[in-house]
Amino acid sequence: MPDVWSMVSRLDAATQERLADVLETRGADAQQQRMRDAFLADVGFPAGARVLDVGCGTGVLTRRLARRPGVASVVGVDVAPSLLERARSLCSALPGVVFEDGDATALPFDDASFDVLVLDSTLSHVPDAERAVAEAARVLRPNGVLAVFDGDYATTTVALGEHDPLQTCVEAMVNGSVTDRWLMRRLPAIVRGCGFDVTRYASHGYVETDEAEYLLTVIDRGADALGSAGVAGPELVAALKVEAQRRVDAGAFFGQIVYTSLVARPTRRAGPWG
């Protein structure tokens, strides 16, 4: 099943709108915000920083970046015009923020153009992550910073025991929403191979129980994927969603994803892909 985020612009308008809403729901989550604040605190933005937000989506992190001390301007790039349209609308009141069409593996910028390059929940959707990291090395200034935040999606679970049917929904969602669920485990070696020194590599746990607003969207999308694949009929798809909500209402829901962040600085201007 292909990664839906790598083909957003080819989806119907209603699905694109739904995915944009998912990004905003996750971005509004207090736990998600605290994790990203901890991640950004490790970056060390220089005064007057020019920042590139690659795979910016609807601009959730772009808005946080634009408000950080030391940041003078932020450029957000994404391959999905519909997400960029939402981002421009939500960021219209922020000075120094612009958005452009752009692919992580072929950035439309000159060499040594940025002080900081951020990849938030982007690399796990890129078929050629090495190429994307090499592009980051190219457009960063010699003293620049590469900052990556992404899910270690192999850890994603809502299971309460063996053979939990809701875990099947999670597996379906991850299979259809991530190109490489194991990427963050290999990322330190990848960035070193592209000419970076890793200065920070950290784990961030995310757990939902009582409300589970974000992970309910994960289960819903996974159940729909099972239906679209013909694995589950409409009655089962509906029942899976009802069961997830029942657990929330009964105070019996558990869901977890481990996220990982990495901060690195260039040690040479070209890696094996540059």
PDB file of C-alpha atoms in Angstrom:
ATOM      1  CA  MET A   1       0.000   0.000   0.000  1.00  0.00           C
ATOM      2  CA  PRO A   2       1.623   3.336  -1.055  1.00  0.00           C
ATOM      3  CA  ASP A   3       2.361   6.101   1.445  1.00  0.00           C
ATOM      4  CA  VAL A   4      -0.630   8.437   1.195  1.00  0.00           C
ATOM      5  CA  TRP A   5       1.454  11.455   2.231  1.00  0.00           C
ATOM      6  CA  SER A   6       3.810  10.988  -0.711  1.00  0.00           C
ATOM      7  CA  MET A   7       0.877  11.300  -3.150  1.00  0.00           C
ATOM      8  CA  VAL A   8      -1.385  13.882  -1.474  1.00  0.00           C
ATOM      9  CA  SER A   9      -1.689  16.050  -4.575  1.00  0.00           C
ATOM     10  CA  ARG A  10      -3.091  13.079  -6.540  1.00  0.00           C
ATOM     11  CA  LEU A  11      -5.902  12.375  -4.067  1.00  0.00           C
ATOM     12  CA  ASP A  12      -9.463  13.654  -4.308  1.00  0.00           C
ATOM     13  CA  ALA A  13     -10.237  17.028  -2.721  1.00  0.00           C
ATOM     14  CA  ALA A  14     -12.169  15.565   0.219  1.00  0.00           C
ATOM     15  CA  THR A  15      -9.280  13.267   1.177  1.00  0.00           C
ATOM     16  CA  GLN A  16      -6.773  16.100   0.897  1.00  0.00           C
ATOM     17  CA  GLU A  17      -8.950  18.196   3.183  1.00  0.00           C
ATOM     18  CA  ARG A  18      -9.215  15.334   5.669  1.00  0.00           C
ATOM     19  CA  LEU A  19      -5.433  14.905   5.741  1.00  0.00           C
ATOM     20  CA  ALA A  20      -4.972  18.637   6.272  1.00  0.00           C
ATOM     21  CA  ASP A  21      -7.356  18.393   9.223  1.00  0.00           C
ATOM     22  CA  VAL A  22      -5.313  15.496  10.639  1.00  0.00           C
ATOM     23  CA  LEU A  23      -2.182  17.656  10.571  1.00  0.00           C
ATOM     24  CA  GLU A  24      -3.953  20.456  12.385  1.00  0.00           C
ATOM     25  CA  THR A  25      -5.473  18.067  14.958  1.00  0.00           C
ATOM     26  CA  ARG A  26      -2.050  16.654  15.744  1.00  0.00           C
ATOM     27  CA  GLY A  27      -0.528  20.120  15.812  1.00  0.00           C
ATOM     28  CA  ALA A  28      -3.081  21.325  18.369  1.00  0.00           C
ATOM     29  CA  ASP A  29      -2.359  18.439  20.721  1.00  0.00           C
ATOM     30  CA  ALA A  30      -0.629  19.643  23.908  1.00  0.00           C
ATOM     31  CA  GLN A  31       1.690  16.627  24.109  1.00  0.00           C
ATOM     32  CA  GLN A  32       2.732  17.061  20.488  1.00  0.00           C
ATOM     33  CA  GLN A  33       3.461  20.723  21.140  1.00  0.00           C
ATOM     34  CA  ARG A  34       5.582  19.952  24.216  1.00  0.00           C
ATOM     35  CA  MET A  35       7.625  17.379  22.287  1.00  0.00           C
ATOM     36  CA  ARG A  36       8.330  19.845  19.520  1.00  0.00           C
ATOM     37  CA  ASP A  37       9.209  22.588  21.972  1.00  0.00           C
ATOM     38  CA  ALA A  38      11.771  20.243  23.548  1.00  0.00           C
ATOM     39  CA  PHE A  39      13.077  19.371  20.084  1.00  0.00           C
ATOM     40  CA  LEU A  40      13.384  23.007  18.987  1.00  0.00           C
ATOM     41  CA  ALA A  41      15.110  23.928  22.257  1.00  0.00           C
ATOM     42  CA  ASP A  42      17.979  21.641  21.184  1.00  0.00           C
ATOM     43  CA  VAL A  43      18.459  23.371  17.831  1.00  0.00           C
ATOM     44  CA  GLY A  44      20.183  26.574  18.947  1.00  0.00           C
ATOM     45  CA  PHE A  45      18.887  29.089  16.411  1.00  0.00           C
ATOM     46  CA  PRO A  46      21.472  31.777  15.599  1.00  0.00           C
ATOM     47  CA  ALA A  47      20.409  35.417  15.682  1.00  0.00           C
ATOM     48  CA  GLY A  48      18.708  36.422  12.446  1.00  0.00           C
ATOM     49  CA  ALA A  49      18.316  32.798  11.362  1.00  0.00           C
ATOM     50  CA  ARG A  50      16.933  31.969   7.944  1.00  0.00           C
ATOM     51  CA  VAL A  51      15.034  28.711   8.408  1.00  0.00           C
ATOM     52  CA  LEU A  52      13.772  26.176   5.857  1.00  0.00           C
ATOM     53  CA  ASP A  53      10.833  23.962   6.898  1.00  0.00           C
ATOM     54  CA  VAL A  54      10.855  21.014   4.481  1.00  0.00           C
ATOM     55  CA  GLY A  55       7.591  19.119   4.162  1.00  0.00           C
ATOM     56  CA  CYS A  56       5.781  21.883   6.001  1.00  0.00           C
ATOM     57  CA  GLY A  57       2.262  20.569   5.324  1.00  0.00           C
ATOM     58  CA  THR A  58      -0.300  23.039   6.657  1.00  0.00           C
ATOM     59  CA  GLY A  59       2.419  25.033   8.397  1.00  0.00           C
ATOM     60  CA  VAL A  60       1.924  23.746  11.946  1.00  0.00           C
ATOM     61  CA  LEU A  61       5.638  23.893  12.768  1.00  0.00           C
ATOM     62  CA  THR A  62       6.233  26.840  10.440  1.00  0.00           C
ATOM     63  CA  ARG A  63       4.059  28.972  12.700  1.00  0.00           C
ATOM     64  CA  ARG A  64       6.014  27.912  15.784  1.00  0.00           C
ATOM     65  CA  LEU A  65       9.329  28.535  14.036  1.00  0.00           C
ATOM     66  CA  ALA A  66       8.312  32.037  12.957  1.00  0.00           C
ATOM     67  CA  ARG A  67       7.614  32.988  16.574  1.00  0.00           C
ATOM     68  CA  ARG A  68      10.894  31.691  18.024  1.00  0.00           C
ATOM     69  CA  PRO A  69      13.524  34.168  19.245  1.00  0.00           C
ATOM     70  CA  GLY A  70      16.367  34.552  16.781  1.00  0.00           C
ATOM     71  CA  VAL A  71      14.376  33.485  13.726  1.00  0.00           C
ATOM     72  CA  ALA A  72      14.238  36.232  11.082  1.00  0.00           C
ATOM     73  CA  SER A  73      12.475  34.352   8.290  1.00  0.00           C
ATOM     74  CA  VAL A  74      10.992  30.958   7.490  1.00  0.00           C
ATOM     75  CA  VAL A  75      10.458  29.329   4.116  1.00  0.00           C
ATOM     76  CA  GLY A  76       8.052  26.396   4.058  1.00  0.00           C
ATOM     77  CA  VAL A  77       8.123  23.917   1.182  1.00  0.00           C
ATOM     78  CA  ASP A  78       5.841  21.002   0.371  1.00  0.00           C
ATOM     79  CA  VAL A  79       4.885  18.899  -2.634  1.00  0.00           C
ATOM     80  CA  ALA A  80       1.126  19.258  -2.014  1.00  0.00           C
ATOM     81  CA  PRO A  81      -0.491  22.482  -3.305  1.00  0.00           C
ATOM     82  CA  SER A  82      -3.605  21.954  -1.186  1.00  0.00           C
ATOM     83  CA  LEU A  83      -1.556  21.802   2.020  1.00  0.00           C
ATOM     84  CA  LEU A  84       0.413  24.885   0.991  1.00  0.00           C
ATOM     85  CA  GLU A  85      -2.838  26.738   0.355  1.00  0.00           C
ATOM     86  CA  ARG A  86      -3.979  25.956   3.908  1.00  0.00           C
ATOM     87  CA  ALA A  87      -0.546  26.941   5.249  1.00  0.00           C
ATOM     88  CA  ARG A  88      -0.599  30.319   3.492  1.00  0.00           C
ATOM     89  CA  SER A  89      -4.029  31.056   4.925  1.00  0.00           C
ATOM     90  CA  LEU A  90      -3.056  30.122   8.477  1.00  0.00           C
ATOM     91  CA  CYS A  91       0.233  32.045   8.325  1.00  0.00           C
ATOM     92  CA  SER A  92      -1.056  35.157   6.559  1.00  0.00           C
ATOM     93  CA  ALA A  93      -0.574  37.371   9.627  1.00  0.00           C
ATOM     94  CA  LEU A  94       3.013  36.266  10.308  1.00  0.00           C
ATOM     95  CA  PRO A  95       5.808  38.421   8.854  1.00  0.00           C
ATOM     96  CA  GLY A  96       8.830  36.810   7.253  1.00  0.00           C
ATOM     97  CA  VAL A  97       7.031  33.592   6.264  1.00  0.00           C
ATOM     98  CA  VAL A  98       6.723  32.390   2.669  1.00  0.00           C
ATOM     99  CA  PHE A  99       5.748  29.080   1.095  1.00  0.00           C
ATOM    100  CA  GLU A 100       6.974  27.432  -2.088  1.00  0.00           C
ATOM    101  CA  ASP A 101       6.398  24.194  -3.971  1.00  0.00           C
ATOM    102  CA  GLY A 102       9.341  21.952  -3.274  1.00  0.00           C
ATOM    103  CA  ASP A 103      10.505  18.353  -3.047  1.00  0.00           C
ATOM    104  CA  ALA A 104      12.823  17.307  -0.198  1.00  0.00           C
ATOM    105  CA  THR A 105      15.034  15.455  -2.678  1.00  0.00           C
ATOM    106  CA  ALA A 106      15.395  18.403  -5.104  1.00  0.00           C
ATOM    107  CA  LEU A 107      15.099  21.658  -3.179  1.00  0.00           C
ATOM    108  CA  PRO A 108      14.646  24.784  -5.339  1.00  0.00           C
ATOM    109  CA  PHE A 109      17.322  26.821  -3.528  1.00  0.00           C
ATOM    110  CA  ASP A 110      20.952  27.771  -4.026  1.00  0.00           C
ATOM    111  CA  ASP A 111      23.792  26.175  -2.102  1.00  0.00           C
ATOM    112  CA  ALA A 112      24.437  27.506   1.418  1.00  0.00           C
ATOM    113  CA  SER A 113      21.135  29.421   1.608  1.00  0.00           C
ATOM    114  CA  PHE A 114      19.876  28.595   5.125  1.00  0.00           C
ATOM    115  CA  ASP A 115      21.051  28.617   8.719  1.00  0.00           C
ATOM    116  CA  VAL A 116      18.642  25.913   9.893  1.00  0.00           C
ATOM    117  CA  LEU A 117      16.775  23.207   7.979  1.00  0.00           C
ATOM    118  CA  VAL A 118      13.928  21.394   9.722  1.00  0.00           C
ATOM    119  CA  LEU A 119      12.320  18.123   8.664  1.00  0.00           C
ATOM    120  CA  ASP A 120       9.313  17.543  10.899  1.00  0.00           C
ATOM    121  CA  SER A 121       7.442  14.295  10.147  1.00  0.00           C
ATOM    122  CA  THR A 122       8.818  14.417   6.609  1.00  0.00           C
ATOM    123  CA  LEU A 123      11.704  11.989   6.166  1.00  0.00           C
ATOM    124  CA  SER A 124       9.623   8.917   6.997  1.00  0.00           C
ATOM    125  CA  HIS A 125       7.524   9.735   3.911  1.00  0.00           C
ATOM    126  CA  VAL A 126      10.430  10.288   1.505  1.00  0.00           C
ATOM    127  CA  PRO A 127      11.321   7.236  -0.629  1.00  0.00           C
ATOM    128  CA  ASP A 128      14.963   8.371  -0.855  1.00  0.00           C
ATOM    129  CA  ALA A 129      15.797   9.723   2.602  1.00  0.00           C
ATOM    130  CA  GLU A 130      19.532   9.754   1.837  1.00  0.00           C
ATOM    131  CA  ARG A 131      18.939  12.077  -1.104  1.00  0.00           C
ATOM    132  CA  ALA A 132      16.888  14.400   1.098  1.00  0.00           C
ATOM    133  CA  VAL A 133      19.631  14.558   3.733  1.00  0.00           C
ATOM    134  CA  ALA A 134      22.206  15.251   1.013  1.00  0.00           C
ATOM    135  CA  GLU A 135      20.017  18.123  -0.232  1.00  0.00           C
ATOM    136  CA  ALA A 136      19.892  19.461   3.323  1.00  0.00           C
ATOM    137  CA  ALA A 137      23.696  19.431   3.405  1.00  0.00           C
ATOM    138  CA  ARG A 138      23.789  21.320   0.115  1.00  0.00           C
ATOM    139  CA  VAL A 139      21.463  24.187   1.057  1.00  0.00           C
ATOM    140  CA  LEU A 140      22.762  24.639   4.618  1.00  0.00           C
ATOM    141  CA  ARG A 141      25.494  27.143   5.368  1.00  0.00           C
ATOM    142  CA  PRO A 142      28.796  25.703   6.667  1.00  0.00           C
ATOM    143  CA  ASN A 143      27.818  26.418  10.286  1.00  0.00           C
ATOM    144  CA  GLY A 144      24.164  25.480   9.748  1.00  0.00           C
ATOM    145  CA  VAL A 145      21.951  23.053  11.637  1.00  0.00           C
ATOM    146  CA  LEU A 146      19.922  20.065  10.431  1.00  0.00           C
ATOM    147  CA  ALA A 147      16.993  19.348  12.765  1.00  0.00           C
ATOM    148  CA  VAL A 148      14.803  16.246  12.277  1.00  0.00           C
ATOM    149  CA  PHE A 149      11.698  15.187  14.210  1.00  0.00           C
ATOM    150  CA  ASP A 150       9.762  12.093  13.195  1.00  0.00           C
ATOM    151  CA  GLY A 151       7.960   9.050  14.476  1.00  0.00           C
ATOM    152  CA  ASP A 152       9.648   5.749  15.164  1.00  0.00           C
ATOM    153  CA  TYR A 153       6.480   4.309  13.691  1.00  0.00           C
ATOM    154  CA  ALA A 154       7.405   0.699  14.336  1.00  0.00           C
ATOM    155  CA  THR A 155       6.495   1.470  17.971  1.00  0.00           C
ATOM    156  CA  THR A 156       2.929   2.600  17.197  1.00  0.00           C
ATOM    157  CA  THR A 157       0.427   0.610  19.251  1.00  0.00           C
ATOM    158  CA  VAL A 158      -3.081   0.685  20.661  1.00  0.00           C
ATOM    159  CA  ALA A 159      -3.083  -2.992  21.633  1.00  0.00           C
ATOM    160  CA  LEU A 160      -4.314  -4.061  25.048  1.00  0.00           C
ATOM    161  CA  GLY A 161      -3.172  -7.649  24.484  1.00  0.00           C
ATOM    162  CA  GLU A 162      -2.364 -10.237  21.864  1.00  0.00           C
ATOM    163  CA  HIS A 163      -4.418 -10.181  18.646  1.00  0.00           C
ATOM    164  CA  ASP A 164      -6.126  -6.899  19.478  1.00  0.00           C
ATOM    165  CA  PRO A 165      -8.296  -6.033  16.435  1.00  0.00           C
ATOM    166  CA  LEU A 166      -7.622  -2.318  16.800  1.00  0.00           C
ATOM    167  CA  GLN A 167      -3.909  -2.972  16.314  1.00  0.00           C
ATOM    168  CA  THR A 168      -4.797  -4.238  12.848  1.00  0.00           C
ATOM    169  CA  CYS A 169      -6.137  -0.761  12.104  1.00  0.00           C
ATOM    170  CA  VAL A 170      -2.874   0.784  13.300  1.00  0.00           C
ATOM    171  CA  GLU A 171      -0.824  -1.545  11.132  1.00  0.00           C
ATOM    172  CA  ALA A 172      -2.948  -0.685   8.113  1.00  0.00           C
ATOM    173  CA  MET A 173      -2.598   3.034   8.767  1.00  0.00           C
ATOM    174  CA  VAL A 174       1.184   2.853   9.209  1.00  0.00           C
ATOM    175  CA  ASN A 175       1.577   0.695   6.100  1.00  0.00           C
ATOM    176  CA  GLY A 176      -0.368   3.245   4.060  1.00  0.00           C
ATOM    177  CA  SER A 177       0.967   6.427   5.650  1.00  0.00           C
ATOM    178  CA  VAL A 178       4.711   5.895   6.086  1.00  0.00           C
ATOM    179  CA  THR A 179       7.317   4.945   3.519  1.00  0.00           C
ATOM    180  CA  ASP A 180       9.795   3.626   6.097  1.00  0.00           C
ATOM    181  CA  ARG A 181       8.623   2.980   9.671  1.00  0.00           C
ATOM    182  CA  TRP A 182      12.184   2.082  10.750  1.00  0.00           C
ATOM    183  CA  LEU A 183      13.920   5.158   9.329  1.00  0.00           C
ATOM    184  CA  MET A 184      14.644   7.017  12.559  1.00  0.00           C
ATOM    185  CA  ARG A 185      16.655   4.051  13.840  1.00  0.00           C
ATOM    186  CA  ARG A 186      19.023   4.336  10.869  1.00  0.00           C
ATOM    187  CA  LEU A 187      19.043   8.119  10.626  1.00  0.00           C
ATOM    188  CA  PRO A 188      22.251   8.807  12.622  1.00  0.00           C
ATOM    189  CA  ALA A 189      24.233   6.629  10.202  1.00  0.00           C
ATOM    190  CA  ILE A 190      22.544   8.270   7.214  1.00  0.00           C
ATOM    191  CA  VAL A 191      23.310  11.830   8.294  1.00  0.00           C
ATOM    192  CA  ARG A 192      26.917  10.964   9.142  1.00  0.00           C
ATOM    193  CA  GLY A 193      27.275   9.458   5.683  1.00  0.00           C
ATOM    194  CA  CYS A 194      26.071  12.766   4.209  1.00  0.00           C
ATOM    195  CA  GLY A 195      28.680  14.804   6.049  1.00  0.00           C
ATOM    196  CA  PHE A 196      27.091  15.703   9.403  1.00  0.00           C
ATOM    197  CA  ASP A 197      28.073  15.328  13.022  1.00  0.00           C
ATOM    198  CA  VAL A 198      25.161  14.334  15.259  1.00  0.00           C
ATOM    199  CA  THR A 199      24.991  16.635  18.286  1.00  0.00           C
ATOM    200  CA  ARG A 200      21.691  15.433  19.773  1.00  0.00           C
ATOM    201  CA  TYR A 201      19.609  12.272  19.330  1.00  0.00           C
ATOM    202  CA  ALA A 202      16.622  11.974  21.650  1.00  0.00           C
ATOM    203  CA  SER A 203      13.452   9.962  22.239  1.00  0.00           C
ATOM    204  CA  HIS A 204      10.033  11.480  22.981  1.00  0.00           C
ATOM    205  CA  GLY A 205       7.190   9.297  24.228  1.00  0.00           C
ATOM    206  CA  TYR A 206       3.612  10.090  23.226  1.00  0.00           C
ATOM    207  CA  VAL A 207       0.716   8.416  25.066  1.00  0.00           C
ATOM    208  CA  GLU A 208      -3.055   8.909  24.823  1.00  0.00           C
ATOM    209  CA  THR A 209      -5.609   7.422  27.192  1.00  0.00           C
ATOM    210  CA  ASP A 210      -8.702   9.369  28.264  1.00  0.00           C
ATOM    211  CA  GLU A 211      -9.329  11.474  25.147  1.00  0.00           C
ATOM    212  CA  ALA A 212      -7.177   9.919  22.402  1.00  0.00           C
ATOM    213  CA  GLU A 213      -8.146  12.548  19.861  1.00  0.00           C
ATOM    214  CA  TYR A 214      -5.146  12.019  17.582  1.00  0.00           C
ATOM    215  CA  LEU A 215      -4.881   8.237  17.842  1.00  0.00           C
ATOM    216  CA  LEU A 216      -8.587   7.887  17.131  1.00  0.00           C
ATOM    217  CA  THR A 217      -7.840   9.469  13.741  1.00  0.00           C
ATOM    218  CA  VAL A 218      -5.106   6.848  13.272  1.00  0.00           C
ATOM    219  CA  ILE A 219      -7.574   4.032  13.970  1.00  0.00           C
ATOM    220  CA  ASP A 220     -10.247   5.597  11.760  1.00  0.00           C
ATOM    221  CA  ARG A 221      -7.850   5.943   8.835  1.00  0.00           C
ATOM    222  CA  GLY A 222      -6.588   2.401   9.358  1.00  0.00           C
ATOM    223  CA  ALA A 223     -10.124   0.998   9.451  1.00  0.00           C
ATOM    224  CA  ASP A 224     -10.963   2.881   6.256  1.00  0.00           C
ATOM    225  CA  ALA A 225      -7.786   1.495   4.639  1.00  0.00           C
ATOM    226  CA  LEU A 226      -8.868  -2.048   5.548  1.00  0.00           C
ATOM    227  CA  GLY A 227     -12.221  -1.334   3.938  1.00  0.00           C
ATOM    228  CA  SER A 228     -10.684   0.133   0.793  1.00  0.00           C
ATOM    229  CA  ALA A 229      -8.416  -2.905   0.463  1.00  0.00           C
ATOM    230  CA  GLY A 230     -11.377  -5.264   0.718  1.00  0.00           C
ATOM    231  CA  VAL A 231      -9.999  -6.820   3.903  1.00  0.00           C
ATOM    232  CA  ALA A 232     -12.979  -5.652   5.967  1.00  0.00           C
ATOM    233  CA  GLY A 233     -16.568  -5.013   5.003  1.00  0.00           C
ATOM    234  CA  PRO A 234     -18.406  -1.798   5.926  1.00  0.00           C
ATOM    235  CA  GLU A 235     -19.967  -3.375   9.023  1.00  0.00           C
ATOM    236  CA  LEU A 236     -16.566  -4.396  10.412  1.00  0.00           C
ATOM    237  CA  VAL A 237     -15.025  -1.018   9.552  1.00  0.00           C
ATOM    238  CA  ALA A 238     -17.804   0.709  11.480  1.00  0.00           C
ATOM    239  CA  ALA A 239     -17.499  -1.749  14.378  1.00  0.00           C
ATOM    240  CA  LEU A 240     -13.763  -1.124  14.722  1.00  0.00           C
ATOM    241  CA  LYS A 241     -14.353   2.615  14.994  1.00  0.00           C
ATOM    242  CA  VAL A 242     -17.137   2.055  17.535  1.00  0.00           C
ATOM    243  CA  GLU A 243     -14.854  -0.164  19.621  1.00  0.00           C
ATOM    244  CA  ALA A 244     -12.145   2.492  19.698  1.00  0.00           C
ATOM    245  CA  GLN A 245     -14.610   5.117  20.896  1.00  0.00           C
ATOM    246  CA  ARG A 246     -16.080   2.660  23.430  1.00  0.00           C
ATOM    247  CA  ARG A 247     -12.648   2.213  24.997  1.00  0.00           C
ATOM    248  CA  VAL A 248     -12.210   5.962  25.253  1.00  0.00           C
ATOM    249  CA  ASP A 249     -15.645   6.402  26.826  1.00  0.00           C
ATOM    250  CA  ALA A 250     -14.958   3.560  29.283  1.00  0.00           C
ATOM    251  CA  GLY A 251     -11.541   4.932  30.258  1.00  0.00           C
ATOM    252  CA  ALA A 252      -9.894   1.811  28.848  1.00  0.00           C
ATOM    253  CA  PHE A 253      -8.059   3.231  25.830  1.00  0.00           C
ATOM    254  CA  PHE A 254      -4.269   3.099  25.487  1.00  0.00           C
ATOM    255  CA  GLY A 255      -2.209   4.282  22.552  1.00  0.00           C
ATOM    256  CA  GLN A 256       1.476   5.088  22.151  1.00  0.00           C
ATOM    257  CA  ILE A 257       3.975   6.311  19.580  1.00  0.00           C
ATOM    258  CA  VAL A 258       7.639   6.966  20.272  1.00  0.00           C
ATOM    259  CA  TYR A 259       8.992   9.977  18.404  1.00  0.00           C
ATOM    260  CA  THR A 260      12.675  10.671  17.812  1.00  0.00           C
ATOM    261  CA  SER A 261      14.587  13.879  17.214  1.00  0.00           C
ATOM    262  CA  LEU A 262      18.033  14.480  15.788  1.00  0.00           C
ATOM    263  CA  VAL A 263      20.146  17.627  15.573  1.00  0.00           C
ATOM    264  CA  ALA A 264      23.303  17.657  13.437  1.00  0.00           C
ATOM    265  CA  ARG A 265      25.839  20.067  11.956  1.00  0.00           C
ATOM    266  CA  PRO A 266      27.756  19.780   8.676  1.00  0.00           C
ATOM    267  CA  THR A 267      31.349  18.612   8.829  1.00  0.00           C
ATOM    268  CA  ARG A 268      32.004  18.721   5.077  1.00  0.00           C
ATOM    269  CA  ARG A 269      30.143  20.137   2.135  1.00  0.00           C
ATOM    270  CA  ALA A 270      29.456  16.964   0.178  1.00  0.00           C
ATOM    271  CA  GLY A 271      28.435  13.454   1.104  1.00  0.00           C
ATOM    272  CA  PRO A 272      28.263  10.363  -1.109  1.00  0.00           C
ATOM    273  CA  TRP A 273      24.952  11.552  -2.617  1.00  0.00           C
ATOM    274  CA  GLY A 274      26.004  15.192  -3.081  1.00  0.00           C
TER     275      GLY A 274
END
